[in-house]
Amino acid sequence: MRDSGSVNGWVHLGRLWTNGEPFLAMDVGLRADWRGHSDESHFDQVVEAGIEVTSLPVGTGRAVLVGGDGVVRDDSWIEVLTSDMGTVALVQASGPDYGEALSAALSFPSRDDDDGDPLSVPSGDIALFSSAVDGLGPHSTPLADPRPGPVPVEHGPPSSLAPDPGLLLRTGHTCYTLKVRWYTELGDDRFARWLLTPTTTQ
């Protein structure tokens, strides 16, 4: 099934490299208001935040924190996938068979996941990028369009791109709920998962 581009009904959209820092998911219109590098907002608001903090004020709105569990793996890819219902999954995984670890993470029930803060996306477009950079300007990263394709079967080395891009998801949905599952072991597989589920229709 992995060779067909989907796993358990999930389609891979792209991957984000983390050196331990989490990512922000926000309405694309708020990008200019996040200055994680220039104003050191990453250190002041993110680094010291506990796991109970799942969102931050950005301009007139809020961004949710997604991705980055150093217990799963120090430096790693965060895989971004979507379901046919519009749910966006960000998964960090490790194990002897990377593809199987991702599949296990995507199949794991969400009923006992932690509830996070909701995400409002008035424009219908979600910007995903590292909390350590600015949203726009010389200290920002570009946002790449999704490239639907096969779910990775190997973790592989970090990207050779500098700076490593974020992702722009044009979903059309304007409100999401967040569910978070921190470090979880399933046999030899380890994963963490963040689920953004739309609460409005396109």
PDB file of C-alpha atoms in Angstrom:
ATOM      1  CA  MET A   1       0.000   0.000   0.000  1.00  0.00           C
ATOM      2  CA  ARG A   2       2.837   2.428   0.757  1.00  0.00           C
ATOM      3  CA  ASP A   3       3.940   2.337  -2.870  1.00  0.00           C
ATOM      4  CA  SER A   4       0.523   3.593  -4.010  1.00  0.00           C
ATOM      5  CA  GLY A   5       0.981   6.916  -2.214  1.00  0.00           C
ATOM      6  CA  SER A   6      -1.402   6.299   0.688  1.00  0.00           C
ATOM      7  CA  VAL A   7      -1.332   4.497   4.018  1.00  0.00           C
ATOM      8  CA  ASN A   8      -4.603   3.594   5.715  1.00  0.00           C
ATOM      9  CA  GLY A   9      -6.388   6.261   3.673  1.00  0.00           C
ATOM     10  CA  TRP A  10      -3.774   8.973   4.376  1.00  0.00           C
ATOM     11  CA  VAL A  11      -1.922  10.777   1.585  1.00  0.00           C
ATOM     12  CA  HIS A  12       1.527  12.272   2.112  1.00  0.00           C
ATOM     13  CA  LEU A  13       1.787  16.023   1.393  1.00  0.00           C
ATOM     14  CA  GLY A  14       5.342  16.845   2.416  1.00  0.00           C
ATOM     15  CA  ARG A  15       7.854  16.763   5.246  1.00  0.00           C
ATOM     16  CA  LEU A  16       9.352  19.334   7.600  1.00  0.00           C
ATOM     17  CA  TRP A  17      12.817  19.022   9.155  1.00  0.00           C
ATOM     18  CA  THR A  18      13.132  19.819  12.859  1.00  0.00           C
ATOM     19  CA  ASN A  19      16.214  20.199  15.028  1.00  0.00           C
ATOM     20  CA  GLY A  20      13.974  19.899  18.060  1.00  0.00           C
ATOM     21  CA  GLU A  21      11.904  23.049  17.618  1.00  0.00           C
ATOM     22  CA  PRO A  22       8.144  22.765  17.095  1.00  0.00           C
ATOM     23  CA  PHE A  23       6.266  24.166  14.139  1.00  0.00           C
ATOM     24  CA  LEU A  24       3.477  26.694  14.021  1.00  0.00           C
ATOM     25  CA  ALA A  25       0.202  26.197  12.168  1.00  0.00           C
ATOM     26  CA  MET A  26      -1.620  29.478  11.557  1.00  0.00           C
ATOM     27  CA  ASP A  27      -3.797  31.335   9.116  1.00  0.00           C
ATOM     28  CA  VAL A  28      -1.555  32.517   6.305  1.00  0.00           C
ATOM     29  CA  GLY A  29      -2.672  36.094   6.941  1.00  0.00           C
ATOM     30  CA  LEU A  30      -0.923  36.095  10.329  1.00  0.00           C
ATOM     31  CA  ARG A  31       2.557  35.257   9.014  1.00  0.00           C
ATOM     32  CA  ALA A  32       3.863  38.821   9.157  1.00  0.00           C
ATOM     33  CA  ASP A  33       3.000  39.034  12.864  1.00  0.00           C
ATOM     34  CA  TRP A  34       5.244  36.122  13.922  1.00  0.00           C
ATOM     35  CA  ARG A  35       8.859  37.183  14.546  1.00  0.00           C
ATOM     36  CA  GLY A  36      10.322  34.085  16.093  1.00  0.00           C
ATOM     37  CA  HIS A  37      13.850  35.108  15.117  1.00  0.00           C
ATOM     38  CA  SER A  38      13.863  38.909  15.013  1.00  0.00           C
ATOM     39  CA  ASP A  39      11.990  39.465  18.303  1.00  0.00           C
ATOM     40  CA  GLU A  40      13.192  36.175  19.849  1.00  0.00           C
ATOM     41  CA  SER A  41       9.558  35.124  20.237  1.00  0.00           C
ATOM     42  CA  HIS A  42      10.676  31.523  19.740  1.00  0.00           C
ATOM     43  CA  PHE A  43      12.768  31.663  22.919  1.00  0.00           C
ATOM     44  CA  ASP A  44      10.406  33.868  24.908  1.00  0.00           C
ATOM     45  CA  GLN A  45       7.152  32.080  24.079  1.00  0.00           C
ATOM     46  CA  VAL A  46       7.987  28.607  22.784  1.00  0.00           C
ATOM     47  CA  VAL A  47      11.157  27.224  24.384  1.00  0.00           C
ATOM     48  CA  GLU A  48       9.902  27.659  27.948  1.00  0.00           C
ATOM     49  CA  ALA A  49       6.355  26.512  27.185  1.00  0.00           C
ATOM     50  CA  GLY A  50       5.220  23.242  28.738  1.00  0.00           C
ATOM     51  CA  ILE A  51       3.385  20.527  26.874  1.00  0.00           C
ATOM     52  CA  GLU A  52       0.105  21.928  28.169  1.00  0.00           C
ATOM     53  CA  VAL A  53       0.647  25.016  25.978  1.00  0.00           C
ATOM     54  CA  THR A  54      -0.784  24.228  22.543  1.00  0.00           C
ATOM     55  CA  SER A  55      -1.323  27.696  21.090  1.00  0.00           C
ATOM     56  CA  LEU A  56       0.207  31.186  21.088  1.00  0.00           C
ATOM     57  CA  PRO A  57      -1.142  34.650  20.296  1.00  0.00           C
ATOM     58  CA  VAL A  58      -0.034  35.936  16.890  1.00  0.00           C
ATOM     59  CA  GLY A  59      -1.274  39.345  15.838  1.00  0.00           C
ATOM     60  CA  THR A  60      -5.060  39.360  15.993  1.00  0.00           C
ATOM     61  CA  GLY A  61      -5.266  35.556  16.038  1.00  0.00           C
ATOM     62  CA  ARG A  62      -3.535  32.484  17.381  1.00  0.00           C
ATOM     63  CA  ALA A  63      -1.240  29.771  16.066  1.00  0.00           C
ATOM     64  CA  VAL A  64      -1.126  26.200  17.338  1.00  0.00           C
ATOM     65  CA  LEU A  65       2.102  24.359  18.145  1.00  0.00           C
ATOM     66  CA  VAL A  66       2.534  21.147  16.170  1.00  0.00           C
ATOM     67  CA  GLY A  67       5.447  18.772  15.785  1.00  0.00           C
ATOM     68  CA  GLY A  68       8.639  18.311  17.726  1.00  0.00           C
ATOM     69  CA  ASP A  69       8.955  15.613  20.408  1.00  0.00           C
ATOM     70  CA  GLY A  70      12.631  15.177  21.228  1.00  0.00           C
ATOM     71  CA  VAL A  71      11.997  11.872  22.995  1.00  0.00           C
ATOM     72  CA  VAL A  72      10.914  10.230  19.738  1.00  0.00           C
ATOM     73  CA  ARG A  73      14.012  11.457  17.952  1.00  0.00           C
ATOM     74  CA  ASP A  74      16.324  14.474  18.376  1.00  0.00           C
ATOM     75  CA  ASP A  75      16.604  15.715  14.782  1.00  0.00           C
ATOM     76  CA  SER A  76      14.036  14.323  12.421  1.00  0.00           C
ATOM     77  CA  TRP A  77      11.404  14.728   9.777  1.00  0.00           C
ATOM     78  CA  ILE A  78       7.848  15.653  10.647  1.00  0.00           C
ATOM     79  CA  GLU A  79       5.677  13.982   8.022  1.00  0.00           C
ATOM     80  CA  VAL A  80       2.566  15.901   6.922  1.00  0.00           C
ATOM     81  CA  LEU A  81      -0.389  13.906   5.623  1.00  0.00           C
ATOM     82  CA  THR A  82      -4.084  14.395   4.960  1.00  0.00           C
ATOM     83  CA  SER A  83      -7.122  12.131   5.021  1.00  0.00           C
ATOM     84  CA  ASP A  84     -10.086  12.129   2.682  1.00  0.00           C
ATOM     85  CA  MET A  85     -12.056  13.843   5.481  1.00  0.00           C
ATOM     86  CA  GLY A  86      -9.639  16.782   5.468  1.00  0.00           C
ATOM     87  CA  THR A  87      -7.821  15.958   8.702  1.00  0.00           C
ATOM     88  CA  VAL A  88      -4.163  17.019   8.661  1.00  0.00           C
ATOM     89  CA  ALA A  89      -1.722  14.753  10.522  1.00  0.00           C
ATOM     90  CA  LEU A  90       1.815  15.690  11.513  1.00  0.00           C
ATOM     91  CA  VAL A  91       3.751  12.600  12.568  1.00  0.00           C
ATOM     92  CA  GLN A  92       7.207  12.128  14.031  1.00  0.00           C
ATOM     93  CA  ALA A  93       8.243   8.467  14.030  1.00  0.00           C
ATOM     94  CA  SER A  94      11.186   6.154  14.443  1.00  0.00           C
ATOM     95  CA  GLY A  95      11.719   2.412  14.332  1.00  0.00           C
ATOM     96  CA  PRO A  96      13.498  -0.369  12.454  1.00  0.00           C
ATOM     97  CA  ASP A  97      10.936  -0.065   9.606  1.00  0.00           C
ATOM     98  CA  TYR A  98      10.156   3.638   9.172  1.00  0.00           C
ATOM     99  CA  GLY A  99       7.170   3.047   6.895  1.00  0.00           C
ATOM    100  CA  GLU A 100       5.629   0.635   9.364  1.00  0.00           C
ATOM    101  CA  ALA A 101       6.208   3.092  12.213  1.00  0.00           C
ATOM    102  CA  LEU A 102       4.339   5.781  10.263  1.00  0.00           C
ATOM    103  CA  SER A 103       1.522   3.374   9.479  1.00  0.00           C
ATOM    104  CA  ALA A 104       1.223   2.429  13.155  1.00  0.00           C
ATOM    105  CA  ALA A 105       1.111   6.093  14.152  1.00  0.00           C
ATOM    106  CA  LEU A 106      -1.630   6.884  11.638  1.00  0.00           C
ATOM    107  CA  SER A 107      -3.704   3.851  12.652  1.00  0.00           C
ATOM    108  CA  PHE A 108      -3.510   4.476  16.397  1.00  0.00           C
ATOM    109  CA  PRO A 109      -6.866   5.538  17.949  1.00  0.00           C
ATOM    110  CA  SER A 110      -7.158   9.199  18.917  1.00  0.00           C
ATOM    111  CA  ARG A 111      -9.761   8.890  21.670  1.00  0.00           C
ATOM    112  CA  ASP A 112      -7.152   9.200  24.456  1.00  0.00           C
ATOM    113  CA  ASP A 113      -5.096  11.935  22.781  1.00  0.00           C
ATOM    114  CA  ASP A 114      -4.734  15.255  24.597  1.00  0.00           C
ATOM    115  CA  ASP A 115      -7.112  17.996  23.510  1.00  0.00           C
ATOM    116  CA  GLY A 116      -5.358  21.097  22.205  1.00  0.00           C
ATOM    117  CA  ASP A 117      -6.595  24.596  21.481  1.00  0.00           C
ATOM    118  CA  PRO A 118      -8.699  25.167  18.348  1.00  0.00           C
ATOM    119  CA  LEU A 119      -7.206  26.692  15.227  1.00  0.00           C
ATOM    120  CA  SER A 120      -9.072  29.426  13.368  1.00  0.00           C
ATOM    121  CA  VAL A 121      -8.173  29.807   9.675  1.00  0.00           C
ATOM    122  CA  PRO A 122     -10.405  32.544   8.224  1.00  0.00           C
ATOM    123  CA  SER A 123      -8.658  32.447   4.841  1.00  0.00           C
ATOM    124  CA  GLY A 124      -8.852  28.673   4.526  1.00  0.00           C
ATOM    125  CA  ASP A 125      -5.065  28.540   4.012  1.00  0.00           C
ATOM    126  CA  ILE A 126      -2.756  27.099   6.701  1.00  0.00           C
ATOM    127  CA  ALA A 127       0.881  28.190   6.937  1.00  0.00           C
ATOM    128  CA  LEU A 128       3.175  25.581   8.535  1.00  0.00           C
ATOM    129  CA  PHE A 129       6.708  26.669   9.447  1.00  0.00           C
ATOM    130  CA  SER A 130       9.340  26.501  12.183  1.00  0.00           C
ATOM    131  CA  SER A 131       8.654  28.557  15.297  1.00  0.00           C
ATOM    132  CA  ALA A 132      12.343  29.579  15.310  1.00  0.00           C
ATOM    133  CA  VAL A 133      12.040  31.797  12.206  1.00  0.00           C
ATOM    134  CA  ASP A 134       9.999  34.849  11.212  1.00  0.00           C
ATOM    135  CA  GLY A 135       6.794  34.467   9.258  1.00  0.00           C
ATOM    136  CA  LEU A 136       7.946  36.881   6.559  1.00  0.00           C
ATOM    137  CA  GLY A 137      11.107  38.804   5.690  1.00  0.00           C
ATOM    138  CA  PRO A 138      14.813  37.966   5.520  1.00  0.00           C
ATOM    139  CA  HIS A 139      14.684  35.628   8.523  1.00  0.00           C
ATOM    140  CA  SER A 140      11.743  33.597   7.255  1.00  0.00           C
ATOM    141  CA  THR A 141      11.497  30.426   5.218  1.00  0.00           C
ATOM    142  CA  PRO A 142       9.523  30.007   1.985  1.00  0.00           C
ATOM    143  CA  LEU A 143       6.309  28.011   2.041  1.00  0.00           C
ATOM    144  CA  ALA A 144       6.195  25.156  -0.447  1.00  0.00           C
ATOM    145  CA  ASP A 145       3.022  23.821  -1.998  1.00  0.00           C
ATOM    146  CA  PRO A 146       2.067  20.257  -1.064  1.00  0.00           C
ATOM    147  CA  ARG A 147       3.429  17.549  -3.337  1.00  0.00           C
ATOM    148  CA  PRO A 148       1.123  14.550  -2.883  1.00  0.00           C
ATOM    149  CA  GLY A 149       3.090  11.380  -3.323  1.00  0.00           C
ATOM    150  CA  PRO A 150       4.193   8.102  -1.775  1.00  0.00           C
ATOM    151  CA  VAL A 151       4.422   7.908   2.006  1.00  0.00           C
ATOM    152  CA  PRO A 152       8.152   7.697   2.853  1.00  0.00           C
ATOM    153  CA  VAL A 153       9.465   4.254   3.698  1.00  0.00           C
ATOM    154  CA  GLU A 154      12.829   5.551   4.944  1.00  0.00           C
ATOM    155  CA  HIS A 155      13.635   8.432   7.263  1.00  0.00           C
ATOM    156  CA  GLY A 156      16.647   9.579   5.259  1.00  0.00           C
ATOM    157  CA  PRO A 157      19.035  12.512   5.842  1.00  0.00           C
ATOM    158  CA  PRO A 158      17.989  16.134   6.423  1.00  0.00           C
ATOM    159  CA  SER A 159      17.087  18.363   3.526  1.00  0.00           C
ATOM    160  CA  SER A 160      19.918  20.006   1.580  1.00  0.00           C
ATOM    161  CA  LEU A 161      17.795  23.142   1.188  1.00  0.00           C
ATOM    162  CA  ALA A 162      18.760  26.227   3.169  1.00  0.00           C
ATOM    163  CA  PRO A 163      16.539  27.458   4.591  1.00  0.00           C
ATOM    164  CA  ASP A 164      14.296  24.423   4.720  1.00  0.00           C
ATOM    165  CA  PRO A 165      10.805  25.449   3.519  1.00  0.00           C
ATOM    166  CA  GLY A 166       7.542  25.216   5.386  1.00  0.00           C
ATOM    167  CA  LEU A 167       4.246  24.191   3.794  1.00  0.00           C
ATOM    168  CA  LEU A 168       1.196  26.089   2.575  1.00  0.00           C
ATOM    169  CA  LEU A 169      -1.980  24.023   2.810  1.00  0.00           C
ATOM    170  CA  ARG A 170      -4.915  25.469   0.849  1.00  0.00           C
ATOM    171  CA  THR A 171      -7.699  23.493   2.509  1.00  0.00           C
ATOM    172  CA  GLY A 172     -10.707  25.796   2.434  1.00  0.00           C
ATOM    173  CA  HIS A 173     -11.590  24.815   6.007  1.00  0.00           C
ATOM    174  CA  THR A 174     -11.803  27.682   8.487  1.00  0.00           C
ATOM    175  CA  CYS A 175     -11.752  25.993  11.896  1.00  0.00           C
ATOM    176  CA  TYR A 176      -9.922  22.956  13.281  1.00  0.00           C
ATOM    177  CA  THR A 177      -9.693  21.033  16.511  1.00  0.00           C
ATOM    178  CA  LEU A 178      -6.273  19.837  17.695  1.00  0.00           C
ATOM    179  CA  LYS A 179      -5.464  16.464  19.244  1.00  0.00           C
ATOM    180  CA  VAL A 180      -1.950  15.685  20.478  1.00  0.00           C
ATOM    181  CA  ARG A 181      -0.370  12.323  21.244  1.00  0.00           C
ATOM    182  CA  TRP A 182       3.088  12.634  22.788  1.00  0.00           C
ATOM    183  CA  TYR A 183       5.768   9.916  22.863  1.00  0.00           C
ATOM    184  CA  THR A 184       4.145   6.523  22.329  1.00  0.00           C
ATOM    185  CA  GLU A 185       5.751   3.085  22.020  1.00  0.00           C
ATOM    186  CA  LEU A 186       4.297   0.220  19.998  1.00  0.00           C
ATOM    187  CA  GLY A 187       6.776  -2.635  20.156  1.00  0.00           C
ATOM    188  CA  ASP A 188       9.917  -1.296  18.470  1.00  0.00           C
ATOM    189  CA  ASP A 189       8.084   1.683  16.954  1.00  0.00           C
ATOM    190  CA  ARG A 190       7.986   5.116  18.571  1.00  0.00           C
ATOM    191  CA  PHE A 191       5.936   8.099  17.474  1.00  0.00           C
ATOM    192  CA  ALA A 192       4.235  11.363  18.350  1.00  0.00           C
ATOM    193  CA  ARG A 193       1.261  12.746  16.436  1.00  0.00           C
ATOM    194  CA  TRP A 194      -0.650  15.989  15.997  1.00  0.00           C
ATOM    195  CA  LEU A 195      -4.107  15.891  14.355  1.00  0.00           C
ATOM    196  CA  LEU A 196      -5.903  18.947  12.965  1.00  0.00           C
ATOM    197  CA  THR A 197      -9.493  17.989  12.226  1.00  0.00           C
ATOM    198  CA  PRO A 198     -11.762  20.434  10.393  1.00  0.00           C
ATOM    199  CA  THR A 199     -14.996  21.432  12.094  1.00  0.00           C
ATOM    200  CA  THR A 200     -16.367  23.298   9.072  1.00  0.00           C
ATOM    201  CA  THR A 201     -17.055  22.139   5.543  1.00  0.00           C
ATOM    202  CA  GLN A 202     -15.451  23.517   2.417  1.00  0.00           C
TER     203      GLN A 202
END
